[in-house]
Short mmCIF file of C-alpha atoms in Angstrom, two decimals:
data_model
loop_
_atom_site.label_atom_id
_atom_site.label_comp_id
_atom_site.label_asym_id
_atom_site.label_seq_id
_atom_site.Cartn_x
_atom_site.Cartn_y
_atom_site.Cartn_z
CA MET A 167 68.50 89.55 31.63
CA THR A 168 65.76 91.01 33.67
CA GLY A 169 65.35 90.48 37.56
CA GLN A 170 66.77 86.83 37.29
CA TYR A 171 70.40 85.93 36.55
CA LYS A 172 72.93 83.16 36.55
CA ASN A 173 76.56 82.55 36.28
CA ILE A 174 78.13 80.89 33.24
CA MET A 175 81.21 78.76 34.01
CA ILE A 176 84.30 79.60 32.11
CA GLU A 177 88.03 79.83 33.03
CA ILE A 178 90.06 83.10 33.28
CA THR A 179 93.77 83.33 33.40
CA ASN A 180 96.27 86.29 33.78
CA GLU A 181 99.15 87.04 31.48
CA LYS A 182 101.25 84.39 33.40
CA GLY A 183 98.75 81.69 32.56
CA GLU A 184 97.62 81.53 36.25
CA LYS A 185 93.91 80.94 36.91
CA VAL A 186 92.27 84.02 38.29
CA MET A 187 88.55 83.09 38.30
CA ASN A 188 86.67 80.22 36.87
CA GLU A 189 83.26 81.79 36.15
CA ASN A 190 81.40 84.74 34.64
CA PHE A 191 79.76 86.99 37.27
CA THR A 192 76.77 89.26 37.27
CA ALA A 193 76.67 92.92 37.40
CA PHE A 194 74.06 95.66 37.20
CA VAL A 195 74.92 97.64 34.10
CA VAL A 196 73.60 100.82 32.71
CA GLU A 197 73.87 101.41 28.87
CA LYS A 198 73.08 104.40 26.89
CA ASN A 199 73.10 105.52 23.30
CA GLU A 200 71.23 108.15 21.19
CA ASP A 201 67.91 106.22 21.16
CA THR A 202 67.86 103.82 24.19
CA PHE A 203 68.75 103.46 27.92
CA ILE A 204 68.98 100.07 29.54
CA ALA A 205 69.65 99.40 33.23
CA ASP A 206 69.72 95.72 33.87
CA TYR A 207 71.70 92.65 35.06
CA LYS A 208 74.39 91.42 32.75
CA SER A 209 77.06 88.77 32.69
CA LEU A 210 80.61 90.07 32.74
CA THR A 211 84.18 88.68 33.09
CA VAL A 212 87.20 90.20 34.88
CA ASN A 213 88.52 91.50 31.45
CA ASP A 214 85.42 93.79 31.37
CA LEU A 215 86.48 95.49 34.52
CA PRO A 216 88.59 98.66 34.50
CA GLU A 217 92.18 98.82 35.68
CA GLY A 218 92.77 98.42 39.50
CA GLU A 219 95.39 96.52 41.57
CA VAL A 220 92.92 94.88 43.88
CA LEU A 221 90.24 92.47 42.61
CA ILE A 222 87.45 92.24 45.24
CA LYS A 223 84.67 89.72 45.55
CA VAL A 224 81.86 92.12 46.56
CA GLU A 225 79.77 90.79 49.49
CA TYR A 226 77.75 93.92 50.17
CA SER A 227 77.03 97.16 48.55
CA SER A 228 74.53 99.90 49.39
CA VAL A 229 72.14 102.33 47.72
CA ASN A 230 72.65 106.07 47.87
CA TYR A 231 70.73 108.92 46.04
CA LYS A 232 73.61 109.21 43.64
CA ASP A 233 73.27 105.52 42.62
CA GLY A 234 69.62 106.32 41.96
CA LEU A 235 70.58 109.13 39.56
CA ALA A 236 73.16 106.75 37.93
CA SER A 237 70.28 104.25 37.02
CA ILE A 238 68.34 106.94 34.91
CA PRO A 239 69.13 108.36 31.58
CA ASN A 240 69.22 111.98 32.64
CA GLY A 241 70.85 111.54 36.10
CA LYS A 242 74.04 113.39 35.07
CA ILE A 243 76.23 111.06 37.26
CA VAL A 244 77.72 108.52 34.91
CA ARG A 245 80.40 109.83 32.51
CA SER A 246 80.62 107.00 29.94
CA TYR A 247 78.69 103.99 29.03
CA PRO A 248 78.47 101.07 29.50
CA PHE A 249 78.81 101.39 33.28
CA VAL A 250 78.38 99.66 36.61
CA PRO A 251 77.02 101.97 39.26
CA GLY A 252 77.36 101.63 43.02
CA ILE A 253 79.55 104.22 44.89
CA ASP A 254 80.06 101.87 47.95
CA LEU A 255 81.33 98.20 48.16
CA ALA A 256 82.77 95.83 50.91
CA GLY A 257 84.13 92.44 50.26
CA ILE A 258 87.06 90.06 50.34
CA VAL A 259 90.24 90.44 48.33
CA GLU A 260 90.43 87.83 45.53
CA LYS A 261 93.68 88.95 44.15
CA SER A 262 96.00 91.96 44.69
CA GLU A 263 98.94 93.32 42.76
CA ASP A 264 99.64 95.66 45.83
CA PRO A 265 101.58 94.32 48.80
CA ARG A 266 99.37 96.16 51.23
CA PHE A 267 96.57 93.85 50.46
CA GLN A 268 96.54 89.96 50.39
CA LYS A 269 93.91 87.40 49.25
CA GLY A 270 91.40 86.87 51.95
CA ASP A 271 91.65 90.45 53.39
CA ARG A 272 88.34 92.04 54.19
CA VAL A 273 88.11 95.60 52.77
CA ILE A 274 85.95 98.65 52.12
CA ALA A 275 85.94 100.85 49.07
CA THR A 276 83.83 103.99 48.83
CA SER A 277 84.17 107.48 47.29
CA TYR A 278 86.80 108.64 44.74
CA GLU A 279 85.68 107.75 41.26
CA ILE A 280 83.76 104.51 42.27
CA GLY A 281 80.30 104.36 40.80
CA VAL A 282 80.87 107.69 38.91
CA SER A 283 83.74 106.91 36.28
CA HIS A 284 85.08 103.69 37.60
CA TYR A 285 82.98 100.51 37.73
CA GLY A 286 81.26 100.33 41.17
CA GLY A 287 79.76 98.00 43.65
CA PHE A 288 76.63 96.66 41.94
CA SER A 289 78.77 93.68 40.79
CA GLU A 290 79.80 90.33 42.16
CA TYR A 291 83.42 91.41 41.51
CA ALA A 292 85.19 94.77 41.34
CA LYS A 293 88.70 95.90 40.41
CA ILE A 294 89.76 98.94 42.52
CA PRO A 295 92.91 100.98 42.69
CA ALA A 296 94.78 100.04 45.86
CA GLU A 297 94.87 103.76 46.80
CA TRP A 298 91.11 103.77 47.23
CA VAL A 299 90.85 100.73 49.45
CA VAL A 300 90.62 100.66 53.17
CA PRO A 301 91.15 97.63 55.45
CA LEU A 302 88.11 96.73 57.40
CA PRO A 303 88.79 97.85 60.92
CA ASP A 304 88.33 95.59 63.99
CA GLY A 305 84.87 95.93 65.45
CA LEU A 306 83.02 96.18 61.98
CA THR A 307 81.47 93.49 59.78
CA LEU A 308 81.36 93.87 56.07
CA LYS A 309 77.54 94.39 56.36
CA GLU A 310 77.83 97.06 59.03
CA ALA A 311 80.46 98.86 56.77
CA MET A 312 77.85 99.00 54.09
CA ILE A 313 75.10 100.10 56.47
CA TYR A 314 77.40 102.95 56.96
CA GLY A 315 78.63 103.35 53.35
CA THR A 316 79.28 106.79 51.94
CA ALA A 317 76.27 108.24 53.91
CA GLY A 318 77.74 106.98 57.27
CA PHE A 319 81.21 108.12 56.43
CA THR A 320 79.77 111.68 55.53
CA ALA A 321 77.96 111.73 58.89
CA ALA A 322 81.17 110.67 60.78
CA LEU A 323 83.18 113.24 58.98
CA SER A 324 80.64 115.89 59.89
CA VAL A 325 80.70 114.96 63.61
CA HIS A 326 84.46 114.84 63.48
CA ARG A 327 84.76 118.31 62.06
CA LEU A 328 82.32 119.72 64.43
CA GLU A 329 84.22 118.26 67.36
CA GLU A 330 87.53 119.59 65.97
CA ASN A 331 85.77 123.05 65.90
CA GLY A 332 84.91 122.98 69.48
CA VAL A 333 81.38 121.58 69.60
CA THR A 334 80.86 119.59 72.96
CA PRO A 335 77.72 118.04 74.65
CA GLU A 336 77.93 120.70 77.42
CA LYS A 337 77.39 123.68 75.07
CA GLY A 338 73.91 122.93 73.89
CA LYS A 339 71.63 121.21 71.40
CA VAL A 340 72.75 120.03 68.02
CA LEU A 341 70.38 120.02 65.00
CA VAL A 342 70.37 117.41 62.31
CA THR A 343 68.26 118.27 59.10
CA GLY A 344 67.03 115.71 56.69
CA ALA A 345 67.12 113.37 59.70
CA THR A 346 65.37 110.32 58.11
CA GLY A 347 67.91 110.13 55.19
CA GLY A 348 71.06 108.20 55.12
CA VAL A 349 73.42 111.02 56.32
CA GLY A 350 70.85 112.36 58.69
CA SER A 351 70.00 109.12 60.40
CA MET A 352 73.62 108.29 60.86
CA ALA A 353 74.37 111.68 62.24
CA VAL A 354 71.58 111.52 64.79
CA ALA A 355 72.73 108.12 66.07
CA MET A 356 76.42 109.10 66.11
CA LEU A 357 75.75 112.38 67.98
CA ALA A 358 73.57 110.64 70.42
CA LYS A 359 76.28 108.06 71.09
CA ARG A 360 78.80 110.87 71.76
CA GLY A 361 76.36 112.28 74.42
CA PHE A 362 74.91 115.22 72.57
CA GLU A 363 71.26 116.42 72.90
CA VAL A 364 70.08 115.99 69.35
CA VAL A 365 67.17 117.80 67.67
CA ALA A 366 66.15 116.02 64.52
CA SER A 367 64.33 117.75 61.58
CA THR A 368 62.12 115.99 59.14
CA GLY A 369 59.24 116.44 56.81
CA LYS A 370 58.04 112.90 57.52
CA GLN A 371 56.02 113.11 60.83
CA THR A 372 55.27 109.31 60.57
CA GLU A 373 58.94 108.73 61.39
CA VAL A 374 59.11 110.57 64.81
CA ASP A 375 59.33 107.23 66.66
CA TYR A 376 62.18 106.13 64.47
CA LEU A 377 64.13 109.20 65.15
CA HIS A 378 63.62 108.83 68.89
CA THR A 379 64.86 105.29 68.50
CA LEU A 380 68.03 106.51 66.86
CA GLY A 381 68.66 108.87 69.89
CA ALA A 382 67.08 112.16 69.08
CA LYS A 383 65.80 113.96 72.15
CA GLU A 384 63.48 116.20 70.16
CA VAL A 385 61.94 116.04 66.71
CA ILE A 386 60.70 119.04 64.88
CA ASN A 387 58.99 119.60 61.56
CA ARG A 388 61.38 120.93 58.91
CA ASN A 389 58.98 123.89 58.38
CA GLU A 390 59.79 125.06 61.80
CA ILE A 391 63.29 125.85 60.79
CA ILE A 392 62.37 128.52 58.27
CA GLY A 393 59.22 129.73 60.02
CA GLU A 394 57.39 132.67 58.36
CA LYS A 395 60.61 134.01 56.66
CA ILE A 396 64.34 133.69 56.77
CA LYS A 397 65.96 136.51 58.95
CA PRO A 398 69.63 137.60 58.60
CA LEU A 399 69.91 136.79 62.36
CA ASP A 400 67.33 135.03 64.46
CA LYS A 401 67.01 133.62 67.97
CA GLN A 402 70.01 131.58 68.90
CA ILE A 403 68.70 128.00 69.34
CA TRP A 404 71.44 125.46 68.48
CA GLN A 405 75.18 125.37 69.14
CA ALA A 406 75.77 123.46 65.87
CA ALA A 407 74.03 121.46 63.00
CA VAL A 408 74.73 118.70 60.60
CA ASP A 409 73.04 119.70 57.37
CA PRO A 410 72.83 117.49 54.26
CA VAL A 411 70.05 119.55 52.92
CA GLY A 412 71.38 123.01 51.94
CA GLY A 413 69.15 125.62 50.21
CA GLU A 414 66.79 127.91 52.13
CA SER A 415 66.88 125.49 55.24
CA LEU A 416 70.67 126.14 55.45
CA ALA A 417 70.21 129.83 55.48
CA ALA A 418 67.58 129.65 58.26
CA VAL A 419 69.76 127.36 60.34
CA LEU A 420 72.84 129.65 60.09
CA SER A 421 70.68 132.53 61.46
CA LYS A 422 69.70 130.41 64.58
CA ILE A 423 73.17 129.08 65.54
CA GLN A 424 74.66 130.09 68.78
CA TYR A 425 77.71 132.54 69.01
CA GLY A 426 80.76 130.58 67.99
CA GLY A 427 78.84 127.52 66.80
CA SER A 428 79.41 125.64 63.62
CA VAL A 429 77.34 124.04 60.83
CA ALA A 430 78.76 121.09 58.85
CA VAL A 431 77.10 121.10 55.37
CA SER A 432 77.33 118.05 53.04
CA GLY A 433 74.40 118.07 50.76
CA LEU A 434 71.92 120.02 48.52
CA THR A 435 68.65 118.13 48.47
CA GLY A 436 67.01 121.38 49.39
CA GLY A 437 68.77 123.28 46.66
CA ALA A 438 72.14 124.75 45.78
CA ASN A 439 71.28 128.46 46.46
CA VAL A 440 71.61 129.56 50.06
CA PRO A 441 70.05 133.00 50.68
CA THR A 442 72.02 133.96 53.59
CA THR A 443 73.99 137.18 54.62
CA VAL A 444 77.46 137.67 56.20
CA PHE A 445 75.86 138.42 59.52
CA PRO A 446 75.97 134.98 61.14
CA PHE A 447 79.65 134.84 60.37
CA ILE A 448 80.85 138.25 61.20
CA LEU A 449 78.50 139.03 64.16
CA ARG A 450 78.23 135.70 65.81
CA GLY A 451 81.39 133.95 64.64
CA VAL A 452 79.53 131.02 63.14
CA SER A 453 81.70 128.56 61.16
CA LEU A 454 80.47 126.91 57.90
CA LEU A 455 82.25 123.63 57.51
CA GLY A 456 82.11 122.13 54.00
CA ILE A 457 82.12 118.20 54.12
CA ASP A 458 83.47 116.39 51.20
CA SER A 459 83.64 112.67 51.63
CA VAL A 460 84.77 111.84 48.03
CA TYR A 461 88.39 113.13 48.24
CA CYS A 462 88.85 112.99 51.94
CA PRO A 463 92.48 112.20 52.45
CA MET A 464 93.39 108.58 53.15
CA GLU A 465 94.84 108.92 56.62
CA LEU A 466 91.85 110.86 57.79
CA ARG A 467 89.63 108.25 56.07
CA LYS A 468 91.20 105.37 57.82
CA THR A 469 90.86 107.27 61.23
CA LEU A 470 87.22 107.88 60.66
CA TRP A 471 86.50 104.27 59.71
CA LYS A 472 88.25 103.29 63.00
CA ARG A 473 86.04 105.77 64.85
CA MET A 474 83.01 104.17 63.07
CA ALA A 475 84.02 100.81 64.60
CA THR A 476 84.49 102.34 68.05
CA ASP A 477 83.45 105.64 69.67
CA LEU A 478 81.12 106.57 66.85
CA LYS A 479 79.41 103.21 66.42
CA PRO A 480 75.77 103.19 67.61
CA GLN A 481 75.29 99.56 67.53
CA ALA A 482 71.56 99.42 68.41
CA ALA A 483 70.90 102.26 65.88
CA ILE A 484 72.82 100.60 63.09
CA ASP A 485 70.38 97.71 63.26
CA SER A 486 67.41 100.02 63.04
CA ILE A 487 68.90 102.13 60.29
CA GLY A 488 70.01 99.23 57.88
CA VAL A 489 67.53 97.27 55.67
CA GLU A 490 69.10 94.38 53.65
CA VAL A 491 67.86 93.47 50.21
CA SER A 492 68.95 90.91 47.63
CA PHE A 493 70.87 91.83 44.47
CA SER A 494 67.71 90.96 42.42
CA GLU A 495 65.77 93.55 44.43
CA LEU A 496 68.26 96.43 43.55
CA LYS A 497 66.16 97.87 40.69
CA ASP A 498 63.26 98.60 42.88
CA VAL A 499 65.26 100.37 45.63
CA LEU A 500 66.96 102.57 43.02
CA SER A 501 63.63 103.65 41.88
CA ASN A 502 62.25 104.16 45.44
CA ILE A 503 65.28 106.25 46.61
CA LEU A 504 64.69 108.82 43.87
CA LYS A 505 60.99 109.04 44.99
CA GLY A 506 61.99 109.68 48.50
CA ARG A 507 60.52 106.44 49.77
CA VAL A 508 63.65 105.05 51.40
CA ARG A 509 64.31 105.51 55.08
CA GLY A 510 67.80 105.16 56.57
CA ARG A 511 70.20 102.88 54.74
CA THR A 512 69.64 100.00 52.24
CA VAL A 513 72.28 97.29 52.09
CA VAL A 514 72.53 94.99 49.02
CA LYS A 515 73.65 91.48 49.53
CA VAL A 516 75.50 90.88 46.23
#
């Protein structure tokens, strides 16, 4: 099927003869063999899904750069085929074999192996291990949870770790690199909500107004970070930074962090090699904080989702960051995110 799809009515029962669902459902499936690669909508049944104690009727998913890579033949994300991408999903429990979840519960599932080796959120139904499922906290809708998604969670974890490391609004400005991306946009908005003076860095000068809308006090061109060359130590400008970019930009940022400051790094869109020295660490006491959202412990994960529903929730900015598309528009968004044409967060109504 291409672009358009429809459900085919059937009846599915479990091993006890109990009705589980009464229809096929649609998923976005990637398939690959030696000669061909297909990424398109396909009709599946519950029996096609991998093992998992919680069957979820997916209401919303979202589009991340990793999802874009999963939709192309050489993206090096998907481990086996056929496969359903989508590293984020939020929906309603249809059936649960785990007592922690009941039919009708609203839940979130992101990270772990979802959308990488375990069928993900680009599907009307998903079966997810109970250990990977988070109850939707009060103060969040399912749609808002997916406006956040993995990118928002990564931003929240970055802010949380910076605050744990002593970063406070009184100590100076905080830089956010890659500020128009998913992590960057969310980090700008969350830091502003927490009272920080945020400096947003971007290569898209047409998005200056957008970044001010999110709460940035200052917007700079990303070329200003590196300048003419990267120095081992440079003028101390920012007390901290959220960096989803990596590469040479991260090296330059480290050289300009104030004494005792911190940088939370979560990405490598600017490259995996960071040409820095030990000087920012041993002469200025700068801390480099690694941010991994995939295997973040569940207790901390739940704590952060509750914060994302309360003190980290930038309500007005969420509305600006999130753009909703239909399931049938997913293929276009996947293509655009790989071309750098997506701003903020794209939510898919499944």
